[in-house]
Amino acid sequence: MMENNLLPLIIELNENTDIMIAVIRGSKFSYVNPKLQNDLGYSLEELYSMELWDIVHPDLREMTRQMGLARQRGEEVQDSYELRLLGKQGNSFWVHIKAKNTSIEGETAVIVSAFDISGRKAIEADLLRQKESLLLLLENNPVATILVDPEGKTLYVNPRFIEYTGYGLEEVSTSQVWEEKVLAEMPNRREIMRSWYQNLKEIGYSKGKVILRRRDGKRRFFNIHSVALPDGHIVLAAWDINDQVEAQKILQESQARFKALSEASFEGIIITENGICIEANQAAEELFGYSREELMGLDVMSFTALEAREIVKSQMMSGSQAPYEAVVLRQDGTRVPVEIQARSFIYQDREVRAAAIRDLSERRRAEEEIYRQSTNLQALFYNTPDAVVLCDSLHRILDANPRFFEFFGYSIEECRGSILEEVLVLEEMREESAFMSRMVSSGQAISRESVRKKKNGELLPVLVTMIPIASSGYYVLYTDISERKEAEATIQQQIKELEAKNAEMERFTYTVSHDLRSPLITIKGFSGLLLQDLEKGKTARLQKDIQRIINASGKMEELLEDLLELSRIGRILNPYSNFPMNQLCHEVVELLSGPVSQKKAEVVIAPYMPWVHGDRRRIAEVVQNLLENAIKFMGDNERPRIEIGYFPGEGECVFFIKDNGIGIEAKYREKVFGLFDKLDQSTEGTGIGLALVKRIIELHQGRIWVESAGAGQGSTFYFTLPDVPDSKKGEE
Amino acid sequence: MDESMLNILLVEDNEDHAELIMRSLEEQQIKSHVFHVTDGEKALDYLFHRGEYSQEEKYPRPNLILLDLRLPKVDGLGVLKEIKQAEELRIIPTVVLTSSESENDIYRAYNYYANSFLVKPMDFQQFNELMLKLGRYWLKCNANPVR
């Protein structure tokens, strides 16, 4: 029992405490402190009249009544419990109650103290709610979630985890299972797990990418984040990133492909976004003179030449894909003409524009070169000394230079479109021309000397050169070779003359070495013999031997004169003239009338003979020599007859002198024309006559030969002289 | 026919030269008998016993032929060619005796198997010496196939 003087203080405390205090007798309040009364909102009268469970929340009222009844019965009941009270205004609040049985004045009573626990209750409810929603969240989380205790035991996996991996909680409960099964695809899993825990311990979280082997054996990429809770538990969140990884891989590959492609490209490729360069290939680096890093983030305009900015801008704005030309500025300030073809598209959710930029400077240079060349070519075409024709592949004339007109008389207007062959080529030369056309059509240049026909029908000797051109068709060049041809002919003629002279020279030296020596041997030999005979006093042969010496001297003189004469023929020619052959023959016959009448020979001169062109005196010598020969070798024919005649040959006049004398055997027919060759040693002369004749005829580009049926059959000497063009006839 | 004697066929169109040769041989006392013809055709006729030379006994085969090159009708080279092509004649030593010094003639003569090529000396003494040597050589030094 407390001291009585403390009682007022206790009462005071009772009245002012925040603890609710009540004393209960039976089922009624016998005391209620102001706090309780206040919180419930009832008056004291009301409270004392009420059953004590009336202030309990209906949910708990029955339970409280039973407890109260039990307590009254003296049964053992709970001393401390929580109860929800209901105020007069319908307000309810939770209290923590402590009840203690006591006795007042011998009567059982209960002292009840209570304090408001509504705040705590609300927090508790809140927590519960939170927990429930968390669980709900976990259960429905699209992220696989795992809870692991500090010992590494898996406490919880959410349905998503099961769905993702196929494993249930029981199957992944220990870290050993994780290591052996779930992470089996990762060869370095042990280290990974160790560093994982390390991170959790040190910084409280850990994250990374792992490969999980699913229950069905498939491997999937997962991203895992984990957090260490204060109590050492670990929450892991894992989500399948396999599709993402695959997509990433595909993306990477395609990026690599783009890169490879664009690096391989000769064109500069840049990708821009809003006019800012975000990617560039190597060719672009080279083209702009910037490194790729420098290009990145650079405004396109900064490497676009001023005058090209407008077009570049408008192209970018319109998204046009058509190629266009512009000028870019290199870092060093050089201007480069380019062709740009760009295209806008969506790339990784960004609207970008890829531009292929081709350096045109080479092409420009080439174009300029082509222009220069074509100008040169044109100059050549118009100024070359050759006639030049351009034909298409069907051999039609497309163009011809002014020289063509000069050469052939056709202007380009009148022959354009005509078949070249039909214009210029003679009928009989079509085969050759067609051959050349075939060659040039097969792409082969061909050059040939030929003849082409002028408009007026004249022929022009030309060197025809056909040159195929790459596109199609060909050029034909005609080089006038008439002068060259003439020169060639002249040279040929000169060569012939030289050869003739050479042969003559040879014959001459032979003559000197043989024929001139011959009489000398005689002279010296017989002089020696004369001396011997004189020494011995022999005189019988003197006269004869002296005669031999005289004869040999005479012969020698004769030879020397003939040689002189022969050498004159080659050197001294009288001027050529035109003269009628007929007249000449009559003159010669007149000259030889003596010997002719002596032999009683009949000489017949053909009534018609043409004019000839040559050295009249020499030709007269020819006729005279042949006539003398005919008379000399007349033999013993009783009616000697000599016929001088003519017939036309091919481009030449053929004259003949025919006799019915002794004739010449076939084997000697060439020999008779040799220098100092004589068939019969006993005849007069040195044998120079026919050699001389041959020489003169050859100098006139003629031929000479003899025909004879044989000994006693007579002979015919033929000689030819070139035809005289009609235009030259009558000229003296 | 005397085997110790040169039976010469002299083919020479120049009468004076033929006379010179014969007199020289005589002067040098070369035992020889000379048959002289004046052109190539006659030479071949003689050798083949043709025409006027058909009597073999009268025109015996020579054991030496002296052949000039420049001859009327058939020239010396023509004669030489025929001789060397005829089996019965080609063994007869054939000496070209000419006034030509032409290399061409020398070459062609040997090309037709001439046995020797002699140029007629212009000097009288040399002419005599050559004839002496020629006679001695073919008569004494040389073993002659034609007996």
Tab-separated table of C-alpha atoms in Angstrom, chain B residues 9-12 39-40 43 65-71 74-81 83 94-98 118 120:
chain	number	residue	atom	x	y	z
B	9	LEU	CA	93.858	-30.639	-180.061
B	10	LEU	CA	94.323	-26.899	-180.359
B	11	VAL	CA	91.030	-25.012	-180.310
B	12	GLU	CA	91.939	-21.497	-181.376
B	39	ASP	CA	85.784	-22.839	-183.413
B	40	GLY	CA	83.991	-24.662	-180.647
B	43	ALA	CA	86.324	-28.923	-181.683
B	65	ILE	CA	93.362	-30.234	-175.333
B	66	LEU	CA	94.442	-26.605	-175.532
B	67	LEU	CA	91.260	-24.573	-175.452
B	68	ASP	CA	90.720	-20.888	-176.069
B	69	LEU	CA	87.652	-19.406	-174.382
B	70	ARG	CA	86.511	-16.855	-176.900
B	71	LEU	CA	85.398	-18.866	-179.838
B	74	VAL	CA	80.236	-22.577	-179.294
B	75	ASP	CA	82.552	-20.762	-176.913
B	76	GLY	CA	85.349	-22.368	-174.916
B	77	LEU	CA	83.295	-22.850	-171.776
B	78	GLY	CA	80.568	-24.547	-173.804
B	79	VAL	CA	83.152	-26.869	-175.299
B	80	LEU	CA	84.669	-27.534	-171.888
B	81	LYS	CA	81.274	-28.344	-170.412
B	83	ILE	CA	83.934	-32.502	-172.836
B	94	THR	CA	91.971	-29.968	-170.921
B	95	VAL	CA	94.016	-26.803	-170.501
B	96	VAL	CA	92.394	-23.465	-171.012
B	97	LEU	CA	94.785	-21.234	-172.924
B	98	THR	CA	93.353	-17.800	-173.338
B	118	LEU	CA	96.853	-20.595	-168.614
B	120	LYS	CA	98.745	-16.280	-172.979
